[in-house]
XYZ file of C-alpha atoms in Angstrom:
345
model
C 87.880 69.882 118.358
C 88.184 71.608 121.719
C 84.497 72.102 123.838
C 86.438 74.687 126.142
C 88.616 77.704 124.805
C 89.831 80.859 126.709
C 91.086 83.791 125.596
C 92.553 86.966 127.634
C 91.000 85.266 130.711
C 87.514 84.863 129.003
C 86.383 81.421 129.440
C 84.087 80.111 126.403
C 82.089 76.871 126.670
C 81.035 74.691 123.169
C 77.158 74.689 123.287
C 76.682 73.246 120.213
C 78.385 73.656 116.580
C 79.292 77.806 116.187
C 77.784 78.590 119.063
C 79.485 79.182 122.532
C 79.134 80.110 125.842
C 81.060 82.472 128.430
C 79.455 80.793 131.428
C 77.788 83.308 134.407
C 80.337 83.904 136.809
C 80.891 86.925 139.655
C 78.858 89.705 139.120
C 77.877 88.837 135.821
C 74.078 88.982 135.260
C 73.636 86.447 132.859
C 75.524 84.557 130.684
C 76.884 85.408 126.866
C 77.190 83.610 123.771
C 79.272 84.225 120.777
C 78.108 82.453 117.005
C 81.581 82.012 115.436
C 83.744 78.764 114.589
C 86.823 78.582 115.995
C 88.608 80.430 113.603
C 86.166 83.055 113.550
C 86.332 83.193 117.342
C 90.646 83.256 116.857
C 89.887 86.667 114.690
C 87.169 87.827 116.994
C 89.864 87.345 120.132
C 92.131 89.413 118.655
C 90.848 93.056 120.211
C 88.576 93.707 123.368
C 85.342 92.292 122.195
C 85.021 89.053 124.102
C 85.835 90.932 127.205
C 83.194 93.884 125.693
C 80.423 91.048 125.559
C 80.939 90.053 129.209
C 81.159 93.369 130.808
C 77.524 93.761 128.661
C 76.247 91.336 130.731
C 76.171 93.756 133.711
C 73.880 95.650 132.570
C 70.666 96.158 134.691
C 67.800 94.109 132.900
C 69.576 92.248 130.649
C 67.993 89.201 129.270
C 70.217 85.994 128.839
C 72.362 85.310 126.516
C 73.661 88.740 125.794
C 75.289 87.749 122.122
C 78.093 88.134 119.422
C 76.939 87.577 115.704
C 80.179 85.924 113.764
C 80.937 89.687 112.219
C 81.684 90.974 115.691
C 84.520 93.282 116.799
C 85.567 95.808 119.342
C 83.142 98.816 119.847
C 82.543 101.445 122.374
C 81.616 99.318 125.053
C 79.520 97.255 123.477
C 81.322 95.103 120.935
C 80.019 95.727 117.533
C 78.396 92.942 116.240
C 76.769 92.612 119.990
C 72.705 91.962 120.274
C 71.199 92.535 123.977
C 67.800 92.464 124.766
C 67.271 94.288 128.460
C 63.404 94.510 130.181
C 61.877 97.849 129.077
C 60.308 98.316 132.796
C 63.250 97.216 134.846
C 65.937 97.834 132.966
C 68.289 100.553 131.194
C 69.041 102.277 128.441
C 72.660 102.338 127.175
C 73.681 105.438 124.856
C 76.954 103.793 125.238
C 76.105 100.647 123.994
C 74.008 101.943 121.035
C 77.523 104.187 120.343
C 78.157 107.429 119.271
C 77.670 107.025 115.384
C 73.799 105.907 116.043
C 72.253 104.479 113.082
C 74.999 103.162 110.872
C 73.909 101.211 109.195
C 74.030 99.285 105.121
C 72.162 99.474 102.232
C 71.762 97.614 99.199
C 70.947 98.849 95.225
C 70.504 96.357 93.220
C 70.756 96.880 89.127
C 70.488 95.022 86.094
C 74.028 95.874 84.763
C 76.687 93.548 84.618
C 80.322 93.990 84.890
C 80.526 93.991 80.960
C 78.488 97.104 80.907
C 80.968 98.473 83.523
C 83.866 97.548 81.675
C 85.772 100.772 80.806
C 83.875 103.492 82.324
C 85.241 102.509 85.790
C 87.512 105.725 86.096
C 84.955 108.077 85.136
C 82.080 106.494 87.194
C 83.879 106.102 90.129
C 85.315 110.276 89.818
C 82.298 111.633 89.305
C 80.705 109.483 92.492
C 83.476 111.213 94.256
C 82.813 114.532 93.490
C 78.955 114.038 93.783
C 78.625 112.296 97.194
C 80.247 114.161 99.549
C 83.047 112.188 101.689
C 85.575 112.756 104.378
C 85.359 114.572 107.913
C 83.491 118.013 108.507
C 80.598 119.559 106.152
C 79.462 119.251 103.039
C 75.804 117.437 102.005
C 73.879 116.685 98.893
C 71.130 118.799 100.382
C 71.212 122.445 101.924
C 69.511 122.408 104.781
C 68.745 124.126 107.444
C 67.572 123.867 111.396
C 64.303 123.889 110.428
C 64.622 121.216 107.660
C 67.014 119.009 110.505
C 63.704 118.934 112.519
C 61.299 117.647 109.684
C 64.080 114.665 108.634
C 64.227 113.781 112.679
C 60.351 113.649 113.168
C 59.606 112.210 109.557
C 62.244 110.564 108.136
C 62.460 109.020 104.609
C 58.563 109.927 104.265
C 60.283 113.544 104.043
C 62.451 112.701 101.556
C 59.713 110.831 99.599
C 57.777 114.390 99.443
C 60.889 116.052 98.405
C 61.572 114.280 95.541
C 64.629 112.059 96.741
C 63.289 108.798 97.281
C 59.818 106.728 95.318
C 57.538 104.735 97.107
C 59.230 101.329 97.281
C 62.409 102.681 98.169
C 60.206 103.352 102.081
C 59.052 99.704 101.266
C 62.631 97.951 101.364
C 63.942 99.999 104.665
C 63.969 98.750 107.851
C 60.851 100.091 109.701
C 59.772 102.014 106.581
C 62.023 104.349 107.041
C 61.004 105.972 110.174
C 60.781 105.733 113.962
C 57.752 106.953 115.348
C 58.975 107.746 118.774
C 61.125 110.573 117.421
C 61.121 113.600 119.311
C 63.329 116.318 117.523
C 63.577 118.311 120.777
C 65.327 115.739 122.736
C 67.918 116.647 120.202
C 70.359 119.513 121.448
C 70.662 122.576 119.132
C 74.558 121.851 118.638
C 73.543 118.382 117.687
C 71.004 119.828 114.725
C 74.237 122.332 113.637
C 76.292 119.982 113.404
C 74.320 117.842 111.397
C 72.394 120.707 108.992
C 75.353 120.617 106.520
C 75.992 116.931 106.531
C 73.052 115.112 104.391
C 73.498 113.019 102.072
C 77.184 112.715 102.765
C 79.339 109.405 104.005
C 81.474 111.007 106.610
C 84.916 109.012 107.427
C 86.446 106.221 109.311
C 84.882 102.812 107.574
C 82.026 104.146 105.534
C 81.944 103.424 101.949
C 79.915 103.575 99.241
C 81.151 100.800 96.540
C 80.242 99.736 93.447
C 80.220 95.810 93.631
C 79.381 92.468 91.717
C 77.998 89.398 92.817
C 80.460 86.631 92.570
C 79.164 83.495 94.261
C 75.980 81.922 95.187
C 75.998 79.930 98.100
C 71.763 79.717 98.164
C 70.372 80.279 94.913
C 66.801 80.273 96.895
C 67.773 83.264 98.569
C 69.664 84.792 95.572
C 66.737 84.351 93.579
C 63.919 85.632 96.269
C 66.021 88.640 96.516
C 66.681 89.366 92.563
C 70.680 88.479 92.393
C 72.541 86.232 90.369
C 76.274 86.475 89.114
C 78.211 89.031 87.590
C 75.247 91.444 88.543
C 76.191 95.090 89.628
C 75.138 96.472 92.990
C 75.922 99.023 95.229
C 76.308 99.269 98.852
C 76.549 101.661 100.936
C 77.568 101.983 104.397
C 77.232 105.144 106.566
C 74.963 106.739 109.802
C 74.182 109.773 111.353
C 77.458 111.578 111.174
C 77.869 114.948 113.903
C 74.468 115.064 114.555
C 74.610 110.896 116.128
C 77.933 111.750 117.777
C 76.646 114.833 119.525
C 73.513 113.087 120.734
C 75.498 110.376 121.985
C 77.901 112.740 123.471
C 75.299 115.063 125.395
C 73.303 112.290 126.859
C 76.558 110.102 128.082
C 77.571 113.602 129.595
C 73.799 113.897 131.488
C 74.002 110.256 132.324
C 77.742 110.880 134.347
C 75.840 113.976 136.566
C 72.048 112.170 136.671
C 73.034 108.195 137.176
C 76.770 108.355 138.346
C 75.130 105.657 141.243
C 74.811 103.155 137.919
C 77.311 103.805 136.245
C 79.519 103.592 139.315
C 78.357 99.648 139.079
C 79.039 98.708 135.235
C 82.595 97.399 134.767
C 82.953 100.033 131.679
C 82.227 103.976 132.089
C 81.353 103.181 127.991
C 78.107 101.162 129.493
C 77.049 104.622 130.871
C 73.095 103.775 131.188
C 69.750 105.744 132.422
C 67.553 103.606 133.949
C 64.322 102.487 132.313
C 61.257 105.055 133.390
C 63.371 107.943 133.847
C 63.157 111.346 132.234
C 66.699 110.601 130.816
C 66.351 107.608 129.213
C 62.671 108.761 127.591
C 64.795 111.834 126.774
C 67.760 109.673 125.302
C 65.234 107.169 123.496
C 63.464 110.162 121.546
C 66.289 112.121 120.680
C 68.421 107.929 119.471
C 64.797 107.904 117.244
C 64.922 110.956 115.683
C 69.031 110.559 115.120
C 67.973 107.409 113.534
C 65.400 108.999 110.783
C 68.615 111.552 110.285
C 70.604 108.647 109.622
C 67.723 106.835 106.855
C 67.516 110.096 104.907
C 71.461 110.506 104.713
C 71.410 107.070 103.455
C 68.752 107.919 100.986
C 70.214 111.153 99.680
C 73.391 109.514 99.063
C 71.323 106.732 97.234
C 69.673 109.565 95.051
C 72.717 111.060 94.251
C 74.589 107.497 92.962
C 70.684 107.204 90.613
C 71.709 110.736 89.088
C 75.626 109.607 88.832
C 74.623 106.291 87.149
C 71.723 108.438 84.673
C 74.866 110.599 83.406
C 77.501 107.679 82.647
C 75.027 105.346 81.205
C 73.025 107.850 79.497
C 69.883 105.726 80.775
C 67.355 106.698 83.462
C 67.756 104.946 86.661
C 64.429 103.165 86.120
C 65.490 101.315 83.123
C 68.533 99.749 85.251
C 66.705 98.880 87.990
C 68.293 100.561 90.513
C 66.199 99.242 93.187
C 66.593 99.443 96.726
C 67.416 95.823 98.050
C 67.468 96.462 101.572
C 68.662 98.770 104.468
C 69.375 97.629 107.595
C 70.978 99.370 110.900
C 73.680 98.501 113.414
C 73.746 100.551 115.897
C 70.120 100.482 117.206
C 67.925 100.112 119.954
C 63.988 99.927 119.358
C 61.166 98.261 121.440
C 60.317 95.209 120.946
C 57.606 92.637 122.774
C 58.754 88.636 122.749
C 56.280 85.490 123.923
C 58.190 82.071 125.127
C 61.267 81.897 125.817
């Protein structure tokens, strides 16, 4: 068992057992640490994200370690996968590090069916999730909807969708923040941003999103299976999507201000794909409203598309969603940045 590994010229020190360190070195601010075994880390080596992680670590403010969970893999400058805390007062604010698809993020429906009460209506469930939740690139939502309705879901989130019908109570309960970001400001967010995104609600979009119909196979901590409500051969369904045009315009307009505003900064990150406002300037307030409100967008898609797969499962099963327990589990983002306040080290 080797203490030192390199990989592409990155240099990775054992700390202790799945954790390791690429030491501060040159202009680095501080160092980085990646939680993988080795033969995570062999998979993780195998793209840009080691030397992703690093160049993160030039970012002004950044608190050490700048990290890598073990899922992590190359991303727009920031590897995905990568967590950074950076000082809110003198510090920055990285569009490109959030990414352009802001929001993305998973979640979880649990049910009460097992994979007997699938058996032999896979075709026809999985065909008429298809043609009920939208899927692919361009248009096409659960919901019509226009400006006007784009600027309640960025300022309110899933409580809008709660009042519309598409979402109960505990399904606010089970998201991350409730389903909301408070510090949304829906007219940080360009016009061709809301456009883009009226038509797209409730839909999955392309590239790695999914939604999929799954069952639980193993238990590895039947604690945690059981404080969470799974146990073998259950159903559940997952789905993975974010913010679709709307995020990617966002992202796009403010890296585009950031190159005329803060070329000085971004003239000192090793990656253009850092591009970063500084902390307590109109651009990054401006950015950090408009990445809020993009995130609500990005809750209510998610919930829409849950609503939807409740309808699709009422129809097969002839039962109402209630009676299986279709339940939101969790959901949980990826491509985020909030504020946060830490004591100790």
């Amino acid at each position: 068992m080797s203490d030192t590994l390199e990989f592409d010229g990155v240099r990775l020190e054992r700390v202790r057992e799945h954790v390791w360190e690429i030491p501060k070195e040159g202009d680095m601010r501080v160092p980085a640490r990646v939680l993988a075994s080795e033969a995570l880390l062999e998979e993780i080596s195998d793209d840009k994200t080691l030397e992703q992680l690093r160049n993160a670590t030039h970012l002004p403010g950044i608190v050490a370690p700048a990290l890598c969970m073990p899922d992590g893999h190359q991303g727009y400058g920031f590897p995905v996968g990568g967590v950074g805390a950076v000082d809110a007062e003198n510090g920055c604010i990285s569009p490109g590090a959030v990414g352009y698809d802001i929001n993305c993020g998973v979640r979880m429906m649990r049910t009460n069916l097992t994979y007997d009460d699938l058996r032999g209506t896979e075709e026809e469930l999985v065909e008429a999730l298809f043609a009920n939740v939208p899927s692919g690139l361009g248009g096409g939502g659960v919901v019509e909807s226009g400006v006007d309705t784009v600027n309640e879901v960025l300022e309110r989130g899933v409580d809008w969708a709660l009042e519309e019908g598409y979402a109960v109570e505990a399904d606010l309960t089970h998201c991350e923040d409730e389903g909301v970001r408070t510090d949304a400001d829906a007219s940080a967010v360009s016009e061709k941003a809301k456009n883009r995104g009226k038509n797209q609600l409730g839909s999955l979009g392309s590239g790695n999103h999914f939604l999929e119909i799954q069952r639980v196979t193993d238990v590895y901590r039947p604690d945690v299976a059981d404080a969470y409500g799974l146990e073998p051969d259950q159903v559940v369904v997952l789905i993975h999507c974010g913010s679709r045009g709307l995020g990617h315009q966002t992202c796009t307009d403010y890296l585009r201000r950031i190159e005329k505003e803060h070329a000085d900064l971004l003239a000192e990150l090793p990656d253009r794909e850092l591009a970063a406002a500084p902390a307590g300037s109109e651009l990054a307030a401006e950015y950090y409203g408009a990445m809020c409100a993009a995130i609500n967008f990005a809750w209510v898609n998610r919930q829409l598309i849950m609503h939807r797969t409740r309808r699709v499962f009422e129809r097969v099963f002839d039962r109402d969603w209630r009676d299986m327990e279709m339940d939101l589990l969790y959901d949980v983002a990826h491509n985020i940045a909030k504020r946060a306040a830490h004591e100790g080290a």
